[in-house]
XYZ file of C-alpha atoms in Angstrom:
705
model
C 68.831 92.910 110.569
C 71.380 95.560 111.528
C 70.568 97.472 108.380
C 66.834 97.208 109.150
C 67.323 98.427 112.727
C 69.467 101.279 111.435
C 66.699 102.406 108.990
C 64.088 102.208 111.764
C 66.404 104.241 113.986
C 66.720 106.937 111.318
C 62.948 107.056 110.785
C 62.232 107.404 114.506
C 64.902 110.082 114.767
C 63.272 112.048 111.919
C 59.873 111.672 113.560
C 61.191 112.863 116.939
C 62.954 115.753 115.243
C 59.753 116.753 113.407
C 57.667 116.537 116.576
C 60.172 118.717 118.318
C 59.889 121.381 115.638
C 56.072 121.255 115.724
C 55.857 121.410 119.531
C 58.767 123.663 120.407
C 59.343 125.918 117.398
C 55.829 126.137 115.848
C 53.781 125.151 118.879
C 52.472 128.625 119.685
C 51.374 129.238 116.076
C 49.427 126.010 115.930
C 47.898 126.689 119.344
C 46.671 130.071 118.118
C 45.133 128.420 115.064
C 43.352 125.916 117.283
C 42.022 128.668 119.517
C 41.194 130.979 116.605
C 37.751 132.574 116.808
C 35.790 134.839 114.510
C 33.555 137.772 115.346
C 30.354 137.862 113.296
C 28.042 140.865 113.608
C 24.321 140.215 113.156
C 21.219 142.353 113.503
C 18.078 141.374 115.381
C 14.697 142.944 114.759
C 12.923 145.321 117.118
C 9.215 146.131 117.518
C 7.686 148.557 115.033
C 6.505 152.006 115.973
C 3.005 152.482 117.321
C 0.199 154.303 115.555
C -2.050 156.795 117.362
C -5.044 158.835 116.286
C -5.012 162.631 116.398
C -6.056 162.652 120.071
C -3.438 160.184 121.287
C -5.577 157.069 121.295
C -3.629 153.925 120.397
C -4.757 152.485 117.075
C -1.971 149.963 116.365
C 0.314 148.568 119.065
C 2.801 145.749 119.563
C 1.730 142.796 121.659
C 4.710 141.060 123.344
C 4.821 137.281 123.153
C 7.182 134.545 124.258
C 9.321 133.123 121.489
C 11.790 130.298 120.930
C 14.529 130.913 118.377
C 17.326 128.978 116.708
C 20.597 130.423 115.420
C 22.315 128.157 112.916
C 26.082 127.979 112.752
C 27.640 128.748 109.368
C 28.684 125.104 108.848
C 26.124 123.356 111.032
C 25.909 119.577 110.734
C 22.404 118.455 109.663
C 22.637 115.421 111.940
C 23.407 117.612 114.943
C 20.549 119.926 114.006
C 18.204 116.943 113.792
C 19.286 115.752 117.241
C 18.615 119.222 118.651
C 15.208 119.273 116.979
C 14.386 115.895 118.552
C 15.330 117.173 122.008
C 13.341 120.386 121.536
C 10.288 118.445 120.320
C 10.146 116.761 123.720
C 9.874 120.135 125.433
C 7.401 122.052 123.252
C 4.354 121.429 121.110
C 4.821 122.474 117.503
C 2.061 122.685 114.907
C 2.726 120.623 111.790
C 0.319 122.336 109.392
C 3.186 124.106 107.608
C 4.965 120.852 106.779
C 4.695 120.171 103.047
C 4.553 116.844 101.248
C 8.075 117.434 99.923
C 9.276 118.001 103.502
C 7.742 114.682 104.505
C 9.375 112.834 101.602
C 12.818 114.251 102.366
C 12.352 113.339 106.021
C 11.146 109.822 105.148
C 14.297 109.183 103.108
C 16.398 110.364 106.047
C 14.550 108.107 108.468
C 14.334 105.069 106.174
C 17.530 105.007 104.085
C 17.327 101.266 103.307
C 13.718 101.503 102.147
C 14.634 104.520 100.062
C 17.517 102.588 98.517
C 15.103 99.788 97.658
C 13.027 102.244 95.601
C 15.788 102.099 92.966
C 16.134 98.981 90.793
C 19.384 97.068 90.398
C 19.585 98.178 86.777
C 19.265 101.811 87.830
C 21.960 101.385 90.473
C 24.149 99.885 87.796
C 23.558 102.894 85.570
C 24.406 105.132 88.520
C 27.727 103.367 89.064
C 28.496 103.769 85.367
C 27.690 107.528 85.623
C 24.659 107.131 83.367
C 22.491 108.479 86.197
C 23.475 111.305 88.524
C 22.968 111.356 92.269
C 20.287 114.048 91.885
C 18.424 111.906 89.356
C 18.497 108.933 91.722
C 17.168 111.140 94.532
C 14.364 112.469 92.333
C 13.391 108.890 91.491
C 13.193 108.060 95.179
C 10.991 111.078 95.808
C 8.644 110.157 92.960
C 8.275 106.578 94.188
C 7.403 107.398 97.795
C 3.732 106.534 98.260
C 1.081 107.885 100.613
C 1.320 104.685 102.597
C 5.040 105.296 103.005
C 4.362 108.763 104.402
C 1.800 107.346 106.810
C 4.691 105.567 108.516
C 5.763 108.940 109.913
C 4.376 109.287 113.420
C 2.943 112.467 114.910
C 6.042 112.791 117.064
C 8.280 112.514 113.994
C 6.222 115.113 112.143
C 6.645 117.457 115.088
C 10.402 116.957 114.928
C 10.223 117.621 111.191
C 8.272 120.855 111.764
C 10.972 122.076 114.169
C 13.825 120.952 111.916
C 12.125 122.747 109.043
C 12.305 126.017 111.011
C 15.973 125.354 111.818
C 16.883 125.081 108.146
C 14.666 127.976 107.047
C 16.859 130.537 108.763
C 20.147 132.052 107.682
C 23.505 131.376 109.254
C 24.219 133.441 112.386
C 20.733 134.971 112.254
C 18.118 134.044 114.882
C 15.156 132.249 113.314
C 11.751 132.064 115.004
C 10.884 128.433 115.799
C 7.712 129.191 117.719
C 6.211 132.518 118.736
C 2.503 131.775 118.864
C 0.910 130.245 121.937
C 4.225 129.585 123.673
C 3.127 128.638 127.185
C 4.937 129.795 130.312
C 5.830 126.166 131.023
C 7.375 125.704 127.568
C 9.289 128.959 127.888
C 10.641 127.990 131.323
C 11.558 124.391 130.419
C 13.403 125.426 127.255
C 15.235 128.160 129.172
C 16.401 125.605 131.738
C 17.750 123.270 129.039
C 19.544 125.736 126.766
C 22.915 124.153 127.588
C 21.805 120.912 125.919
C 20.127 122.683 122.980
C 22.918 124.293 120.927
C 21.665 127.259 118.916
C 18.308 127.409 120.708
C 17.355 130.469 122.745
C 14.323 132.036 124.400
C 13.356 135.652 123.826
C 10.432 138.038 123.573
C 8.888 138.643 120.174
C 6.002 140.912 119.155
C 2.901 140.922 117.023
C 0.779 143.795 115.737
C -2.442 144.373 117.690
C -5.349 146.583 116.619
C -7.280 148.456 119.291
C -10.256 149.044 116.989
C -10.311 145.585 115.396
C -11.152 145.951 111.692
C -11.796 149.708 111.744
C -9.676 151.404 109.063
C -7.738 148.137 108.731
C -7.493 148.297 104.952
C -5.890 151.747 105.175
C -3.529 150.828 108.005
C -2.176 147.988 105.887
C -0.393 144.752 106.756
C 3.099 143.588 107.619
C 4.783 140.365 106.608
C 4.876 137.548 109.145
C 8.013 136.223 110.840
C 7.707 133.118 108.639
C 7.210 135.088 105.447
C 9.995 137.622 105.983
C 10.773 139.928 103.086
C 8.247 139.760 100.226
C 9.864 137.920 97.324
C 9.112 140.640 94.796
C 10.933 143.262 96.918
C 13.605 141.143 98.593
C 16.511 142.660 96.628
C 15.280 146.183 97.371
C 15.208 145.574 101.118
C 18.422 143.537 101.243
C 20.263 146.429 99.601
C 19.067 148.631 102.461
C 20.408 146.430 105.246
C 17.397 144.223 105.931
C 17.644 140.520 106.753
C 15.604 138.024 104.767
C 13.416 137.109 107.731
C 12.628 140.714 108.710
C 9.000 141.767 108.932
C 8.173 144.771 106.758
C 5.140 146.771 105.755
C 3.400 145.128 102.823
C 0.619 147.591 102.061
C -0.687 151.118 102.544
C 0.246 152.949 105.773
C 2.601 150.239 107.059
C 4.319 150.166 103.670
C 4.329 153.922 103.050
C 6.007 154.703 106.382
C 8.261 151.617 106.563
C 11.398 153.739 107.068
C 9.809 155.431 110.064
C 8.131 152.425 111.669
C 10.957 149.869 111.249
C 13.131 151.104 114.108
C 16.852 150.630 114.747
C 17.954 147.026 115.018
C 19.962 145.602 117.899
C 23.512 144.823 116.744
C 24.985 141.677 118.269
C 28.459 140.153 117.971
C 28.546 136.360 117.773
C 31.938 134.867 118.659
C 32.448 131.603 116.746
C 35.180 128.991 116.640
C 36.855 127.809 113.456
C 33.994 125.363 112.917
C 31.412 128.123 112.982
C 29.970 127.156 116.359
C 28.784 130.134 118.403
C 30.874 130.450 121.560
C 29.487 133.710 122.912
C 27.188 136.614 122.030
C 27.380 140.199 123.119
C 25.298 143.302 122.319
C 27.209 146.002 120.473
C 24.390 148.507 120.037
C 21.051 148.458 121.789
C 18.126 148.586 119.386
C 15.226 150.978 119.513
C 11.707 150.339 118.337
C 10.411 152.340 115.423
C 9.131 155.877 115.668
C 5.435 156.393 116.297
C 2.887 157.834 113.890
C 0.149 160.206 114.981
C -2.647 160.132 112.435
C -4.895 162.971 111.384
C -7.783 160.533 111.843
C -10.218 161.019 114.717
C -10.972 157.398 115.624
C -14.119 158.325 117.550
C -15.434 160.055 114.437
C -14.158 157.247 112.200
C -15.923 154.496 114.144
C -19.123 156.546 114.393
C -19.193 157.278 110.650
C -18.555 153.622 109.843
C -21.483 152.666 112.065
C -23.676 155.260 110.314
C -22.746 153.910 106.877
C -23.434 150.338 107.957
C -26.834 151.207 109.415
C -27.900 153.217 106.364
C -26.684 150.512 103.994
C -28.731 147.870 105.784
C -31.760 150.138 105.851
C -31.545 150.871 102.129
C -30.996 147.223 101.271
C -34.170 146.351 103.134
C -36.043 148.646 100.695
C -34.977 146.357 97.848
C -32.057 147.947 96.097
C -30.352 144.787 94.803
C -27.312 146.463 93.214
C -26.479 148.773 96.131
C -23.482 147.314 97.957
C -21.190 150.145 99.118
C -20.970 153.682 100.467
C -18.107 156.072 101.232
C -17.500 159.118 103.398
C -14.356 161.250 103.467
C -14.149 164.109 105.979
C -11.191 166.463 106.074
C -10.022 169.810 107.324
C -10.270 172.027 104.218
C -7.609 174.403 105.535
C -4.859 171.856 106.230
C -5.727 168.768 104.200
C -5.851 166.610 107.323
C -8.126 163.613 106.751
C -10.419 163.352 109.779
C -12.294 160.249 108.687
C -12.071 158.009 105.648
C -14.801 155.437 105.951
C -16.167 152.937 103.496
C -18.314 149.838 103.810
C -19.099 147.008 101.415
C -22.141 144.758 101.605
C -21.675 141.129 100.558
C -23.649 137.923 100.883
C -21.407 135.024 101.905
C -22.905 131.534 102.216
C -26.378 133.032 102.291
C -25.535 135.467 105.097
C -25.259 139.226 104.611
C -21.952 140.655 105.834
C -20.592 144.197 105.780
C -16.835 144.651 105.454
C -14.422 147.542 105.808
C -13.795 149.207 102.449
C -12.173 152.471 103.496
C -9.625 152.065 100.714
C -12.425 152.491 98.197
C -12.291 156.224 98.922
C -9.040 156.396 96.954
C -8.963 153.199 94.862
C -12.408 153.244 93.223
C -14.045 155.927 91.089
C -17.585 156.760 89.991
C -19.607 159.309 88.058
C -20.429 161.945 90.676
C -23.239 163.864 89.031
C -24.224 167.411 89.918
C -21.908 167.557 92.944
C -19.174 168.806 90.549
C -21.169 171.752 89.206
C -19.209 174.156 91.376
C -16.153 173.316 89.270
C -18.154 173.918 86.072
C -19.256 177.372 87.218
C -15.727 178.379 88.221
C -14.313 176.973 84.980
C -16.732 179.241 83.153
C -15.354 182.204 85.103
C -11.703 181.267 84.584
C -12.132 180.710 80.838
C -13.968 184.031 80.506
C -17.192 182.645 79.034
C -19.289 183.593 82.096
C -19.265 186.266 84.759
C -20.435 186.055 88.370
C -24.159 186.746 88.574
C -24.718 186.235 84.849
C -28.201 185.057 83.883
C -28.680 182.217 81.394
C -32.010 180.998 80.038
C -32.741 177.483 81.312
C -34.587 175.808 78.444
C -34.776 172.324 76.950
C -31.952 171.927 74.440
C -32.953 170.130 71.249
C -30.235 168.864 68.952
C -30.680 167.033 65.670
C -31.086 163.295 66.113
C -31.100 163.278 69.924
C -33.594 163.523 72.752
C -34.000 166.937 74.408
C -31.566 167.683 77.247
C -32.975 169.730 80.096
C -32.957 170.403 83.833
C -35.038 168.354 86.252
C -37.056 171.287 87.632
C -39.482 173.800 86.128
C -37.160 176.102 84.263
C -36.897 179.839 84.730
C -38.603 182.249 82.367
C -37.209 184.171 79.445
C -34.996 186.205 81.771
C -33.092 183.082 82.777
C -31.513 182.117 86.075
C -28.359 183.233 87.856
C -25.354 181.081 88.663
C -26.214 180.885 92.371
C -29.780 179.864 91.547
C -28.416 177.302 89.092
C -26.376 175.763 91.907
C -29.211 175.973 94.418
C -31.681 174.198 92.107
C -28.994 172.141 90.325
C -29.662 173.391 86.808
C -28.315 171.192 84.040
C -28.903 173.656 81.225
C -26.828 176.375 82.887
C -23.893 173.926 82.894
C -24.625 172.719 79.337
C -24.510 176.240 77.941
C -21.348 177.022 79.914
C -19.637 173.959 78.418
C -20.859 174.873 74.937
C -19.359 178.356 75.297
C -16.053 176.850 76.399
C -16.158 174.576 73.342
C -16.939 177.463 71.010
C -20.431 176.158 70.133
C -23.608 178.173 69.597
C -26.984 176.691 70.344
C -29.320 176.422 67.344
C -32.618 174.608 68.096
C -32.778 171.285 66.212
C -29.340 171.988 64.782
C -26.167 169.979 65.230
C -23.711 170.532 68.071
C -20.153 171.316 67.075
C -17.405 171.938 69.595
C -13.702 172.732 69.287
C -11.163 169.928 69.618
C -9.719 171.491 72.749
C -13.033 171.567 74.664
C -12.400 168.389 76.655
C -8.716 169.157 77.387
C -9.660 172.654 78.517
C -12.383 171.569 80.917
C -10.295 168.705 82.272
C -7.390 171.068 82.838
C -9.503 173.352 85.000
C -11.263 170.474 86.778
C -7.858 169.051 87.693
C -7.067 172.283 89.541
C -9.789 171.263 92.001
C -8.413 167.719 92.238
C -10.951 166.109 89.900
C -9.456 163.532 87.557
C -5.955 163.633 89.051
C -4.352 162.006 92.048
C -4.845 163.964 95.242
C -1.323 163.284 96.532
C -2.418 161.567 99.745
C 0.420 159.868 101.641
C -0.723 156.363 100.755
C 0.282 154.157 97.806
C -1.917 152.883 94.976
C -4.176 155.921 94.701
C -6.291 155.953 91.531
C -6.817 158.987 89.308
C -10.252 157.988 87.996
C -11.409 157.177 84.505
C -11.506 159.570 81.583
C -14.199 158.963 78.996
C -12.657 158.242 75.609
C -15.659 159.064 73.418
C -15.248 162.564 71.998
C -18.778 163.088 70.655
C -19.844 166.737 71.073
C -22.763 165.812 73.321
C -20.430 164.179 75.829
C -19.030 167.572 76.796
C -22.507 168.397 78.114
C -22.518 165.208 80.176
C -19.043 166.058 81.447
C -20.249 169.442 82.711
C -22.797 167.795 85.024
C -20.524 164.983 86.256
C -21.820 162.163 84.090
C -18.854 161.306 81.886
C -15.500 161.118 83.693
C -15.278 159.299 87.019
C -13.680 160.515 90.243
C -12.788 158.991 93.586
C -14.584 160.006 96.808
C -11.264 161.435 98.029
C -10.997 163.621 94.925
C -14.503 164.861 95.603
C -13.480 165.792 99.161
C -10.426 167.647 97.870
C -12.577 169.478 95.328
C -15.104 170.727 97.889
C -12.273 171.660 100.268
C -10.782 173.837 97.524
C -14.075 175.721 97.278
C -14.462 175.902 101.063
C -11.012 177.402 101.747
C -11.142 179.993 99.005
C -9.296 178.321 96.137
C -6.343 176.396 97.588
C -6.006 172.737 96.617
C -4.613 171.161 99.754
C -2.760 167.868 99.666
C -4.654 165.370 101.827
C -2.565 163.542 104.384
C -3.346 160.866 106.918
C -0.223 161.246 109.102
C -0.104 164.332 111.294
C 3.134 163.832 113.227
C 6.062 161.477 113.672
C 7.002 161.011 117.318
C 10.083 159.613 119.035
C 9.480 156.318 120.841
C 9.392 156.286 124.647
C 9.441 153.384 127.070
C 6.370 154.524 128.986
C 3.099 153.027 127.771
C 0.962 155.976 128.870
C 2.673 158.844 127.085
C 3.576 159.861 123.562
C 7.144 160.848 122.801
C 8.349 164.270 121.633
C 7.722 165.362 118.059
C 10.360 164.215 115.574
C 8.617 165.635 112.519
C 5.379 167.496 111.945
C 3.635 167.138 108.596
C 2.971 170.666 107.435
C -0.015 171.606 105.240
C 0.939 171.622 101.571
C -0.790 173.654 98.868
C -0.672 171.781 95.563
C -1.972 174.684 93.498
C -3.954 177.877 93.838
C -6.872 178.764 91.589
C -6.315 181.961 89.623
C -9.493 183.779 90.586
C -10.693 187.334 90.515
C -12.196 188.852 93.689
C -15.734 187.625 94.283
C -15.585 184.554 92.060
C -15.161 181.897 94.721
C -17.579 183.739 97.015
C -20.272 183.454 94.326
C -19.970 179.660 94.259
C -19.807 179.502 98.050
C -23.065 181.435 98.173
C -24.615 178.977 95.743
C -23.543 176.120 98.001
C -24.973 177.908 101.025
C -28.316 178.293 99.259
C -28.356 174.567 98.496
C -28.429 173.782 102.235
C -30.055 176.933 103.658
C -32.534 178.455 101.171
C -36.131 177.236 100.974
C -35.668 175.939 97.414
C -32.257 174.362 98.034
C -31.930 170.707 97.074
C -30.440 169.853 100.500
C -32.416 172.242 102.715
C -34.768 169.461 103.758
C -31.829 167.671 105.351
C -29.581 170.496 106.566
C -31.823 173.541 106.907
C -32.223 173.109 110.657
C -28.624 172.092 111.372
C -27.079 174.392 114.008
C -23.667 174.363 112.294
C -24.923 176.121 109.109
C -24.013 173.825 106.257
C -23.036 174.657 102.673
C -23.502 171.776 100.239
C -24.080 170.451 96.754
C -26.065 167.351 95.953
C -25.487 165.040 93.017
C -27.170 162.264 91.070
C -25.561 160.484 88.134
C -27.150 157.950 85.809
C -24.973 155.295 84.278
C -24.601 151.659 83.335
C -24.018 149.406 86.319
C -20.499 147.947 86.345
C -20.310 146.381 89.792
C -19.637 142.794 90.902
C -23.152 141.569 90.000
C -22.841 142.645 86.390
C -23.646 139.862 83.951
C -22.095 139.540 80.530
C -24.052 141.549 77.989
C -26.292 143.134 80.603
C -26.762 146.920 80.516
C -28.561 147.741 83.746
C -29.024 151.495 84.275
C -28.459 152.682 87.831
C -28.131 155.919 89.765
C -25.223 157.097 91.893
C -26.092 159.587 94.629
C -23.508 161.959 96.081
C -23.159 164.890 98.437
C -20.394 167.389 99.105
C -20.394 170.092 101.713
C -18.617 171.972 104.464
C -19.459 173.733 107.704
C -19.795 176.318 109.055
C -20.313 177.957 105.692
C -18.774 181.269 106.805
C -15.734 179.714 108.538
C -15.274 176.157 107.251
C -13.530 173.696 109.555
C -14.712 170.412 108.096
C -15.423 169.360 104.512
C -17.178 166.166 103.511
C -17.858 163.980 100.485
C -20.485 161.222 100.507
C -20.617 158.775 97.596
C -23.132 155.942 97.253
C -22.792 154.137 93.905
C -25.655 152.163 92.365
C -28.056 153.426 95.026
C -31.203 152.622 93.046
C -32.534 151.679 89.620
C -35.318 152.829 87.361
C -37.813 155.425 88.534
C -37.338 154.767 92.259
C -35.243 157.095 94.385
C -32.950 157.137 97.403
C -31.807 159.776 99.865
C -29.178 157.624 101.550
C -26.493 160.176 100.668
C -28.343 162.908 102.559
C -29.059 160.681 105.545
C -25.429 159.612 105.839
C -24.181 163.180 105.340
C -26.465 164.708 107.967
C -25.664 162.070 110.582
C -21.914 162.287 109.889
C -21.859 166.076 110.225
C -23.978 165.904 113.369
C -21.488 163.461 114.885
C -18.520 165.695 114.048
C -19.965 168.695 115.864
C -21.293 166.522 118.685
C -17.797 165.169 119.360
C -16.354 168.661 119.105
C -18.768 169.877 121.764
C -18.003 166.940 124.040
C -14.261 167.513 123.821
C -14.647 171.211 124.496
C -16.419 170.407 127.759
C -13.903 167.806 128.898
C -10.583 168.396 130.586
C -7.715 166.934 128.535
C -6.112 163.817 129.944
C -3.395 164.678 132.483
C -0.935 162.400 130.717
C -1.277 164.386 127.529
C -0.861 167.670 129.405
C 2.262 166.379 131.165
C 3.718 165.228 127.873
C 3.105 168.595 126.248
C 4.777 170.278 129.212
C 7.796 167.985 128.906
C 8.013 168.611 125.185
C 7.681 172.349 125.656
C 10.335 172.350 128.404
C 12.776 170.407 126.229
C 12.195 172.894 123.419
C 12.711 175.880 125.717
C 15.901 174.379 127.143
C 17.205 173.803 123.640
C 16.406 177.383 122.642
C 18.153 178.648 125.805
C 21.308 176.707 124.952
C 21.250 178.110 121.402
C 21.003 181.661 122.775
C 23.929 180.987 125.093
C 25.996 179.730 122.147
C 25.224 182.917 120.203
């Protein structure tokens, strides 16, 4: 017994000695470890920049909305998260439509562990104990054996908890995750705010959603952003993560929102989360205040845009009522020929859905779809003849039916000129085909022999396409939007196809290319790069003013035509005659216009290849087009109108002229209205502020010098 007591004494002495070392010698070190915290920096999103039209009217804004968020600790306990979700479910209503069947099965196993265990046979459990089955395999078996009746055991209240828990787990550690940001009532917002102390990780904040002042107008061009649930698009997640984005950030997915993502995204708020050693957030503090994205000022005139869209819709419905079954779309692009600023880019598409006719926005079709444009491109053919040296301004060519061996005669639509021929300006005014045919034949090194064969040089097509591209035909225009199409180049190299090419009935072009082409003629030979953004502005807190200019998009000349004096003027005169002379093909529609139009009409025959095309069917249709600019002696607006598949057979349609006349009338009508109105005081004040800031900056620079 004495020996036993002595051993116990020694053990207690060692224990007391060890406790003394821990408490007295190492006590402070252990206390510091217990109290150790970690600073984790996270970024939170900010609203995107706004989008205005050229006159300061809001096109796209951010609509504030109440939101409830959850920030998950780095080592959060699922059971604790579930308890928090259950508490939160009692305070808010959460939609369950996003809950998947797999979510329900996982949740059912959590809620009914004994029933889930019973899904596995004794033999299978025996195999599991003998390592013949893994834990994952057992779990997969349980999932497979859960029936619909089992899932029906989940109540609506439990599904609501599941929907909230699902949002909790969808986020990333230390990063706020949206739990609910749609239809959060004031009562829900207030009740959750009052109970934050009992809801670890939950917070209330203000979120935002994109709002569109003009509803669907230009929506396809403006583009879309990802939702708060979607976050970064999967196919571009690595790209954005490498640039400092979080996985649940909203980004531009298409067109304008995508193209100007770097400008619109803004500067995130940087927050420091103080966590304990378990990863629980103890405190949060803002390191850097965020700033919403910069604003875009478009070149688009939304008043003109909406008016032109209405015109297209009305004319489409009117033409459809005249029984044109294949007609389903029309496009108008209007731009400043001197700067490349796109003033309006409108497109509409007619569809029958569930027996009801609907017309949708199809503005993107101006740059993503292409068509044979017909005689509208003859200005490029004439100038190509000049630049290749086969023709001279004012040269007369006999307009006669051309007869080649084994083919039908090719001729102009009107009564041809006599033996003395017709001039280039007359050929444009009356839209002569033969003048263009003979020009193309000269470029291809061919001589016309009645009833003989047509032989052209191998470089005929490349040569004509090279010169057409200098006007923007057959190449991308360079507009500041993604996914622009270049058109379709015919691959058949039969000699006769070069004749079709010369009158716009072989290669296809986009409506935007057609607008760039006519702008190049209007401004004297400069191919301007079209752009839809005019300025980038700094964000300001006031809702009634636009911030100072951060960047102004300058006009950019893509190339300049190499022309001799008088060449471009000859084609411009031909265009003027089209709309002003008594025999002009567009005089009936523009002859009395006060703004003095110059124009070129076009009609192209081709095989229908639209959405109603049936396999093996070769329906011939007609595209009708119109290009023009005004005033002809000092152009300020250029326009392209394209209406594919306007009619079939021997019928006709003048929808292109009707749309063009009404669109041009509206442009000059709005111009007159604005000239008679006093600019908004807010805009004046902003310009004064901007000018003053600039002057002050210049003064300081002078002082420094």
